[in-house]
Short mmCIF file of C-alpha atoms and ligand atoms in Angstrom, two decimals:
data_model
loop_
_atom_site.label_atom_id
_atom_site.label_comp_id
_atom_site.label_asym_id
_atom_site.label_seq_id
_atom_site.Cartn_x
_atom_site.Cartn_y
_atom_site.Cartn_z
CA MET A 8 116.36 124.89 92.54
CA PRO A 9 115.12 123.09 89.43
CA PRO A 10 111.34 122.78 89.33
CA GLU A 11 110.12 119.45 90.65
CA THR A 12 109.04 117.07 87.93
CA PRO A 13 105.28 116.71 88.28
CA ALA A 14 104.21 113.19 89.17
CA PRO A 15 102.82 111.68 85.97
CA SER A 16 99.11 110.94 85.88
CA VAL A 17 98.78 107.18 86.12
CA ASP A 18 95.91 104.74 85.93
CA ARG A 19 97.66 101.81 87.52
CA ILE A 20 100.11 101.63 90.36
CA THR A 21 101.89 98.65 91.90
CA ILE A 22 103.21 98.96 95.43
CA ARG A 23 104.67 96.63 97.99
CA LYS A 24 101.89 95.05 99.98
CA PRO A 25 100.84 97.53 102.68
CA ASP A 26 100.56 96.93 106.42
CA ASP A 27 97.96 98.43 108.72
CA TRP A 28 99.70 99.73 111.83
CA HIS A 29 96.43 100.43 113.69
CA LEU A 30 93.46 98.11 113.31
CA HIS A 31 90.44 97.05 115.38
CA VAL A 32 88.97 93.71 114.32
CA ARG A 33 86.96 93.06 117.54
CA ASP A 34 85.96 89.51 118.38
CA GLY A 35 83.35 86.82 117.66
CA ALA A 36 80.93 87.52 114.81
CA MET A 37 82.28 91.04 114.23
CA LEU A 38 85.81 89.64 113.86
CA LYS A 39 84.61 87.12 111.26
CA ALA A 40 82.76 89.77 109.32
CA SER A 41 85.40 92.52 109.39
CA LEU A 42 88.78 90.77 109.18
CA PRO A 43 88.57 89.55 105.54
CA PHE A 44 88.51 93.14 104.24
CA THR A 45 91.93 93.76 105.77
CA ALA A 46 93.40 90.32 105.08
CA ARG A 47 92.65 90.74 101.37
CA ASN A 48 94.96 93.72 100.81
CA PHE A 49 97.33 93.99 103.77
CA GLY A 50 100.32 91.86 104.70
CA ARG A 51 100.20 92.49 108.43
CA ALA A 52 98.20 94.52 110.92
CA ILE A 53 98.78 95.76 114.44
CA ILE A 54 95.74 94.42 116.25
CA MET A 55 94.39 96.76 118.90
CA PRO A 56 93.78 95.11 122.28
CA ASN A 57 90.69 97.11 123.37
CA LEU A 58 88.34 94.16 123.69
CA LEU A 59 86.00 93.76 126.66
CA PRO A 60 87.82 92.66 128.77
CA PRO A 61 91.04 93.96 127.23
CA VAL A 62 94.01 91.86 126.12
CA THR A 63 96.44 92.37 129.00
CA THR A 64 98.36 89.08 129.27
CA VAL A 65 100.45 86.87 127.00
CA LYS A 66 97.92 84.08 127.40
CA GLU A 67 95.03 86.30 126.32
CA ALA A 68 96.99 87.58 123.34
CA ILE A 69 97.81 84.03 122.20
CA ALA A 70 94.13 83.04 122.53
CA TYR A 71 93.01 86.15 120.63
CA ARG A 72 95.57 85.49 117.89
CA GLU A 73 94.17 81.96 117.56
CA ARG A 74 90.66 83.34 117.14
CA ILE A 75 91.94 85.71 114.48
CA TYR A 76 93.63 82.86 112.58
CA ASP A 77 90.44 80.77 112.87
CA ALA A 78 88.38 83.61 111.42
CA LEU A 79 90.95 84.07 108.68
CA HIS A 80 90.89 80.41 107.67
CA GLN A 81 87.09 80.34 107.66
CA ALA A 82 86.88 83.44 105.50
CA LEU A 83 89.76 82.62 103.16
CA PRO A 84 90.00 78.80 103.10
CA GLU A 85 92.24 78.93 100.03
CA GLY A 86 94.90 80.44 102.27
CA SER A 87 96.20 83.86 103.14
CA THR A 88 99.59 85.20 104.14
CA PHE A 89 98.06 87.85 106.42
CA GLN A 90 99.71 88.10 109.84
CA PRO A 91 98.19 89.69 112.92
CA MET A 92 100.67 91.48 115.21
CA MET A 93 99.42 91.48 118.78
CA THR A 94 99.55 94.27 121.35
CA CYS A 95 99.36 94.40 125.12
CA TYR A 96 96.78 96.75 126.71
CA LEU A 97 98.62 98.85 129.26
CA HIS A 98 97.05 99.61 132.64
CA ASP A 99 98.20 100.89 136.01
CA MET A 100 99.14 97.40 137.23
CA THR A 101 100.85 96.01 134.10
CA ASP A 102 103.74 93.77 135.13
CA PRO A 103 106.99 94.54 133.24
CA ASP A 104 107.83 90.79 133.31
CA GLU A 105 104.60 90.01 131.43
CA VAL A 106 105.49 92.51 128.70
CA GLU A 107 109.02 91.17 128.45
CA ALA A 108 107.88 87.52 128.31
CA GLY A 109 105.35 88.34 125.57
CA PHE A 110 107.90 90.25 123.55
CA ARG A 111 110.59 87.58 123.86
CA ASP A 112 108.11 84.85 122.86
CA GLY A 113 107.15 86.78 119.72
CA VAL A 114 103.59 87.32 120.93
CA PHE A 115 103.58 91.09 121.63
CA THR A 116 104.81 93.40 118.89
CA ALA A 117 103.98 96.53 120.89
CA VAL A 118 102.27 97.87 124.01
CA LYS A 119 99.21 100.12 123.67
CA LEU A 120 98.40 102.96 126.02
CA TYR A 121 94.85 104.21 126.32
CA PRO A 122 94.25 106.99 128.81
CA ALA A 123 91.27 105.73 130.85
CA ASN A 124 88.02 106.83 129.19
CA ALA A 125 89.64 108.52 126.19
CA THR A 126 87.88 106.36 123.61
CA THR A 127 85.95 103.13 122.94
CA ASN A 128 86.72 100.36 125.46
CA SER A 129 89.35 102.36 127.31
CA ALA A 130 87.78 102.34 130.79
CA ALA A 131 90.49 99.92 131.98
CA GLY A 132 93.27 102.13 130.63
CA VAL A 133 95.90 104.14 132.45
CA THR A 134 94.79 106.48 135.25
CA ASP A 135 98.10 107.19 137.01
CA TYR A 136 101.09 107.85 134.77
CA ARG A 137 103.58 107.44 137.60
CA LYS A 138 102.60 103.79 137.89
CA ILE A 139 103.58 102.87 134.33
CA ARG A 140 107.13 104.22 134.52
CA PRO A 141 108.67 100.85 135.51
CA VAL A 142 107.02 99.21 132.46
CA MET A 143 108.26 102.00 130.23
CA ALA A 144 111.80 101.58 131.57
CA ARG A 145 111.66 97.84 130.82
CA MET A 146 110.25 98.48 127.35
CA GLU A 147 113.10 100.87 126.65
CA LYS A 148 115.56 98.20 127.74
CA ILE A 149 114.14 95.37 125.64
CA GLY A 150 113.14 97.45 122.59
CA ILE A 151 109.36 97.12 122.32
CA PRO A 152 107.51 100.22 121.06
CA LEU A 153 104.84 102.13 122.98
CA LEU A 154 101.76 103.01 120.94
CA MET A 155 99.60 105.78 122.28
CA HIS A 156 96.08 106.98 122.00
CA GLY A 157 97.54 110.41 122.68
CA GLU A 158 94.75 112.49 124.14
CA GLU A 159 94.64 114.19 127.52
CA VAL A 160 91.28 113.45 129.14
CA ASP A 161 91.46 116.09 131.87
CA PRO A 162 87.94 117.62 131.83
CA GLU A 163 89.55 121.07 131.87
CA VAL A 164 90.99 120.37 128.40
CA ASP A 165 88.76 121.10 125.40
CA VAL A 166 88.12 118.00 123.28
CA PHE A 167 89.75 119.70 120.25
CA ASP A 168 92.94 120.34 122.27
CA ARG A 169 93.33 116.90 123.81
CA GLU A 170 96.04 115.78 121.39
CA ALA A 171 98.12 118.96 121.71
CA VAL A 172 97.95 118.87 125.50
CA TRP A 173 98.92 115.19 125.54
CA ILE A 174 102.02 115.93 123.52
CA GLU A 175 103.00 118.77 125.83
CA ARG A 176 102.20 117.09 129.15
CA ARG A 177 103.07 113.45 128.44
CA LEU A 178 104.88 112.60 125.26
CA GLN A 179 107.46 115.37 125.16
CA PRO A 180 108.75 114.69 128.71
CA TRP A 181 108.72 110.92 128.11
CA THR A 182 110.96 111.17 125.05
CA LYS A 183 113.57 112.82 127.30
CA ASP A 184 113.07 110.45 130.25
CA PHE A 185 113.17 107.33 128.05
CA PRO A 186 115.45 108.28 125.15
CA GLY A 187 115.77 104.67 123.95
CA LEU A 188 112.02 104.00 123.88
CA LYS A 189 110.27 104.08 120.50
CA PHE A 190 106.84 105.69 120.38
CA VAL A 191 103.98 105.79 117.92
CA LEU A 192 101.42 108.54 118.29
CA GLU A 193 98.37 106.91 116.76
CA HIS A 194 95.86 108.48 114.37
CA ILE A 195 97.26 112.01 114.54
CA SER A 196 94.65 114.66 113.84
CA SER A 197 96.28 118.10 114.06
CA LYS A 198 98.98 120.34 112.60
CA ILE A 199 100.45 120.60 116.09
CA ALA A 200 100.96 116.82 116.08
CA VAL A 201 102.50 116.87 112.58
CA ASP A 202 105.02 119.53 113.60
CA TYR A 203 105.83 117.75 116.83
CA ILE A 204 106.38 114.35 115.18
CA ARG A 205 108.82 115.88 112.70
CA SER A 206 110.78 117.39 115.59
CA ALA A 207 110.84 114.12 117.54
CA ALA A 208 111.53 111.64 114.70
CA PRO A 209 112.89 109.01 114.45
CA GLN A 210 112.19 108.23 118.10
CA VAL A 211 108.51 109.05 117.57
CA GLY A 212 106.48 108.05 114.53
CA ALA A 213 102.78 108.55 113.76
CA THR A 214 99.97 106.78 111.98
CA ILE A 215 97.41 108.71 109.94
CA THR A 216 93.90 107.47 109.09
CA PRO A 217 92.12 107.84 105.76
CA TYR A 218 89.33 109.88 107.33
CA HIS A 219 91.58 112.43 109.07
CA LEU A 220 93.16 112.94 105.63
CA THR A 221 89.79 113.39 103.95
CA HIS A 222 87.42 115.29 106.23
CA ASN A 223 87.29 118.41 108.37
CA ARG A 224 84.92 119.13 111.22
CA THR A 225 82.59 121.08 108.95
CA ASP A 226 82.02 117.89 106.96
CA TRP A 227 81.21 116.14 110.23
CA LEU A 228 78.95 118.74 111.86
CA GLY A 229 78.30 121.52 109.36
CA TRP A 230 75.37 120.08 107.44
CA GLY A 231 73.66 117.83 109.95
CA ASN A 232 75.35 115.68 112.54
CA ARG A 233 77.02 112.76 110.80
CA PRO A 234 77.60 110.15 113.49
CA TYR A 235 79.60 108.09 111.04
CA LEU A 236 82.34 110.72 111.08
CA TYR A 237 82.57 110.57 114.87
CA CYS A 238 85.84 109.09 116.01
CA MET A 239 88.53 109.82 118.58
CA PRO A 240 90.57 111.94 118.19
CA VAL A 241 87.78 114.05 116.70
CA ILE A 242 88.21 115.35 113.15
CA LYS A 243 89.57 118.91 113.27
CA THR A 244 89.90 121.98 111.05
CA GLU A 245 90.67 122.24 107.33
CA ALA A 246 94.12 123.61 108.22
CA ASP A 247 94.75 120.50 110.30
CA ARG A 248 93.57 118.23 107.50
CA ARG A 249 95.87 119.94 105.01
CA ALA A 250 98.82 119.57 107.37
CA LEU A 251 98.07 115.85 107.65
CA VAL A 252 97.90 115.44 103.86
CA GLU A 253 101.18 117.33 103.49
CA ALA A 254 102.78 115.07 106.13
CA ALA A 255 101.51 111.78 104.68
CA THR A 256 102.49 112.69 101.13
CA SER A 257 105.83 114.31 102.03
CA GLY A 258 107.84 111.11 101.97
CA ASP A 259 108.97 111.73 105.56
CA LYS A 260 109.60 108.33 107.10
CA CYS A 261 108.02 109.15 110.45
CA PHE A 262 104.48 109.05 108.98
CA PHE A 263 102.80 105.78 108.05
CA LEU A 264 99.50 104.04 107.40
CA GLY A 265 97.15 103.13 110.25
CA THR A 266 93.50 102.91 109.25
CA ASP A 267 92.02 102.80 112.77
CA SER A 268 89.25 100.84 111.06
CA ALA A 269 86.89 100.23 113.99
CA PRO A 270 83.52 98.58 113.31
CA HIS A 271 80.58 99.11 115.65
CA PRO A 272 77.07 97.65 115.50
CA VAL A 273 74.80 100.22 113.89
CA GLU A 274 72.70 100.63 117.07
CA ARG A 275 75.74 101.72 119.03
CA LYS A 276 76.90 104.19 116.41
CA LEU A 277 73.46 105.79 116.33
CA ALA A 278 72.67 105.65 120.07
CA VAL A 279 72.00 108.80 122.10
CA VAL A 280 75.57 108.49 123.32
CA GLY A 281 77.16 107.11 120.17
CA SER A 282 80.40 105.11 119.98
CA ALA A 283 83.56 106.58 118.50
CA GLY A 284 85.10 104.77 115.53
CA LEU A 285 84.65 104.28 111.77
CA PHE A 286 84.69 101.02 109.82
CA ASN A 287 86.84 101.84 106.80
CA ALA A 288 88.67 98.60 106.00
CA PRO A 289 86.53 97.86 102.88
CA VAL A 290 87.77 101.08 101.20
CA ALA A 291 90.94 101.99 103.11
CA ILE A 292 93.78 101.42 100.64
CA GLU A 293 91.61 102.83 97.86
CA GLN A 294 90.90 105.99 99.86
CA TYR A 295 94.57 106.56 100.71
CA THR A 296 95.35 106.18 97.01
CA LYS A 297 92.77 108.83 96.18
CA VAL A 298 94.24 111.24 98.75
CA PHE A 299 97.75 110.78 97.33
CA GLU A 300 96.50 111.16 93.78
CA GLN A 301 94.71 114.41 94.64
CA ALA A 302 97.92 115.68 96.24
CA GLY A 303 99.88 114.77 93.08
CA ALA A 304 101.96 112.40 95.17
CA LEU A 305 101.24 108.86 93.96
CA ASN A 306 105.01 108.41 93.82
CA LYS A 307 105.04 108.76 97.63
CA LEU A 308 102.22 106.27 98.26
CA GLU A 309 104.35 103.16 98.72
CA GLY A 310 106.62 104.75 101.33
CA PHE A 311 103.62 105.71 103.45
CA THR A 312 101.66 102.47 103.02
CA SER A 313 104.38 99.86 102.93
CA LEU A 314 107.89 101.04 103.87
CA ASN A 315 107.89 103.65 106.65
CA GLY A 316 105.93 101.55 109.14
CA PRO A 317 108.21 98.49 108.96
CA LEU A 318 111.21 100.81 109.24
CA HIS A 319 109.90 102.35 112.46
CA TYR A 320 109.20 98.92 113.94
CA GLY A 321 112.51 97.47 112.74
CA LEU A 322 110.78 94.87 110.56
CA PRO A 323 111.29 93.99 106.89
CA ALA A 324 108.85 95.33 104.32
CA ASN A 325 106.53 92.81 102.70
CA ALA A 326 107.91 90.98 99.67
CA GLU A 327 104.53 90.75 97.93
CA SER A 328 102.82 93.55 96.04
CA ILE A 329 99.38 94.88 95.20
CA THR A 330 98.21 96.74 92.12
CA LEU A 331 95.61 99.49 92.21
CA GLU A 332 93.88 100.70 89.10
CA ARG A 333 91.68 103.68 88.38
CA SER A 334 88.30 102.02 88.03
CA THR A 335 85.08 102.83 89.84
CA TRP A 336 83.05 100.46 91.95
CA THR A 337 80.39 100.91 94.61
CA ALA A 338 81.36 100.34 98.23
CA PRO A 339 78.99 98.12 100.24
CA GLU A 340 76.75 100.18 102.51
CA GLU A 341 77.01 97.76 105.37
CA ILE A 342 78.29 94.39 106.44
CA LYS A 343 76.06 91.80 108.06
CA ILE A 344 77.05 90.54 111.49
CA ASP A 345 75.74 87.16 112.70
CA GLY A 346 73.74 87.41 115.92
CA PRO A 347 72.25 90.35 117.78
CA ASP A 348 74.65 92.99 116.44
CA GLY A 349 73.01 92.73 113.02
CA ARG A 350 75.09 95.03 110.86
CA ALA A 351 77.81 97.65 110.75
CA LEU A 352 77.81 100.53 108.31
CA VAL A 353 80.84 101.07 106.07
CA TYR A 354 82.75 104.35 105.68
CA ARG A 355 81.92 105.75 102.19
CA GLY A 356 79.37 102.92 101.90
CA GLY A 357 77.17 103.22 98.81
CA GLU A 358 79.55 105.74 97.21
CA GLN A 359 81.50 105.36 93.99
CA ILE A 360 85.09 104.52 94.92
CA GLU A 361 87.65 105.80 92.44
CA TRP A 362 90.40 103.17 92.78
CA ARG A 363 90.20 99.41 92.88
CA VAL A 364 92.64 96.73 93.98
CA ALA A 365 93.22 94.83 90.75
CA ASP A 366 95.68 92.33 91.96
CA SER A 367 97.00 91.23 95.28
CA VAL A 368 99.95 88.88 94.97
CA GLY A 369 101.01 86.68 97.87
C1 LIG B 30 88.39 103.11 118.33
C2 LIG B 30 87.46 101.93 118.60
O1 LIG B 30 86.29 102.01 118.23
O2 LIG B 30 87.91 100.93 119.19
N1 LIG B 30 87.59 104.30 118.14
C3 LIG B 30 87.97 105.48 117.61
O3 LIG B 30 87.20 106.43 117.69
N2 LIG B 30 89.12 105.65 117.01
C4 LIG B 30 89.35 103.24 119.46
C5 LIG B 30 90.50 104.17 119.17
O4 LIG B 30 91.43 103.82 118.42
O5 LIG B 30 90.51 105.27 119.69
ZN1 LIG B 31 92.84 105.37 119.40
#
């Protein structure tokens, strides 16, 4: 085989406008404060439904979408082309007709499965997997994807093995039982997941976060406990991180961008029992760019950020583009939240960020 041409070192790169296939923008004051960071650089985002109470009906999703558009217009009065894509929070009693109505009306883009108590605001999630089979059968029939927080919460299963056990116990059998159903395993965190996704593509795709690409568990726990690296699924070993970087930068179409940006008020992040989730939207596209640059794979960035996700969902890629340039700037340490929540700290806040969005067209 001829040697691969090394990717040239570049200082500027223009890519189709990215989409975020996994985003938490919350509600109220937190929504207003966090959404603009995503709307600035992304064309669309899959909006996670884990509010309190969760978004389980078409009516609730329409109302939430309105609140998102209101926040958008307040923050960017000059106009924005950003589009939220709404999801339906799956639970034991979800009515297949509700999912179908929401999909047909263009309200639901996907259905999201949280195992009960797996992560932030998942208490109302699924407890009995037999009960959701009729919904899954209907989803297969109408063609709406199932997004999963894929972690087995059986107390017998070690927290570092939750993802692997989920794949073995749940996802693998489901792909056989529902061969026409499209799945997304969200925020994959392990080499086992990378290998599995490759074997199950194109039926199954996966999102990868900037922090699972950047950190290992020694960064999180090895030199003091860093609560700001605590998220679900928990950050794993260096071998896992390397497998994720290899997957994201490989060009394989089954892997795509999902930041899992998830702001929390600082008090809750730093509480005795702290909340899982990192707020990375202010630096997300820049951090992905850094990861791809370090892997010598800037030529694969656009596929991961802007093409593979739409392909998996059967949607067109964005027509607009953004340009990133190598130029340092300092990330804000925190964002202010109106009201009692006060503030939320930013992932890589206060650090020098290596890439900057120079231009966002459209
Ligand atoms: C997310 C959140 O805070 O809503 N937290 C996280 O640790 N990733 C929920 C989720 O996606 O699991
Ligand atoms: Zn999740």
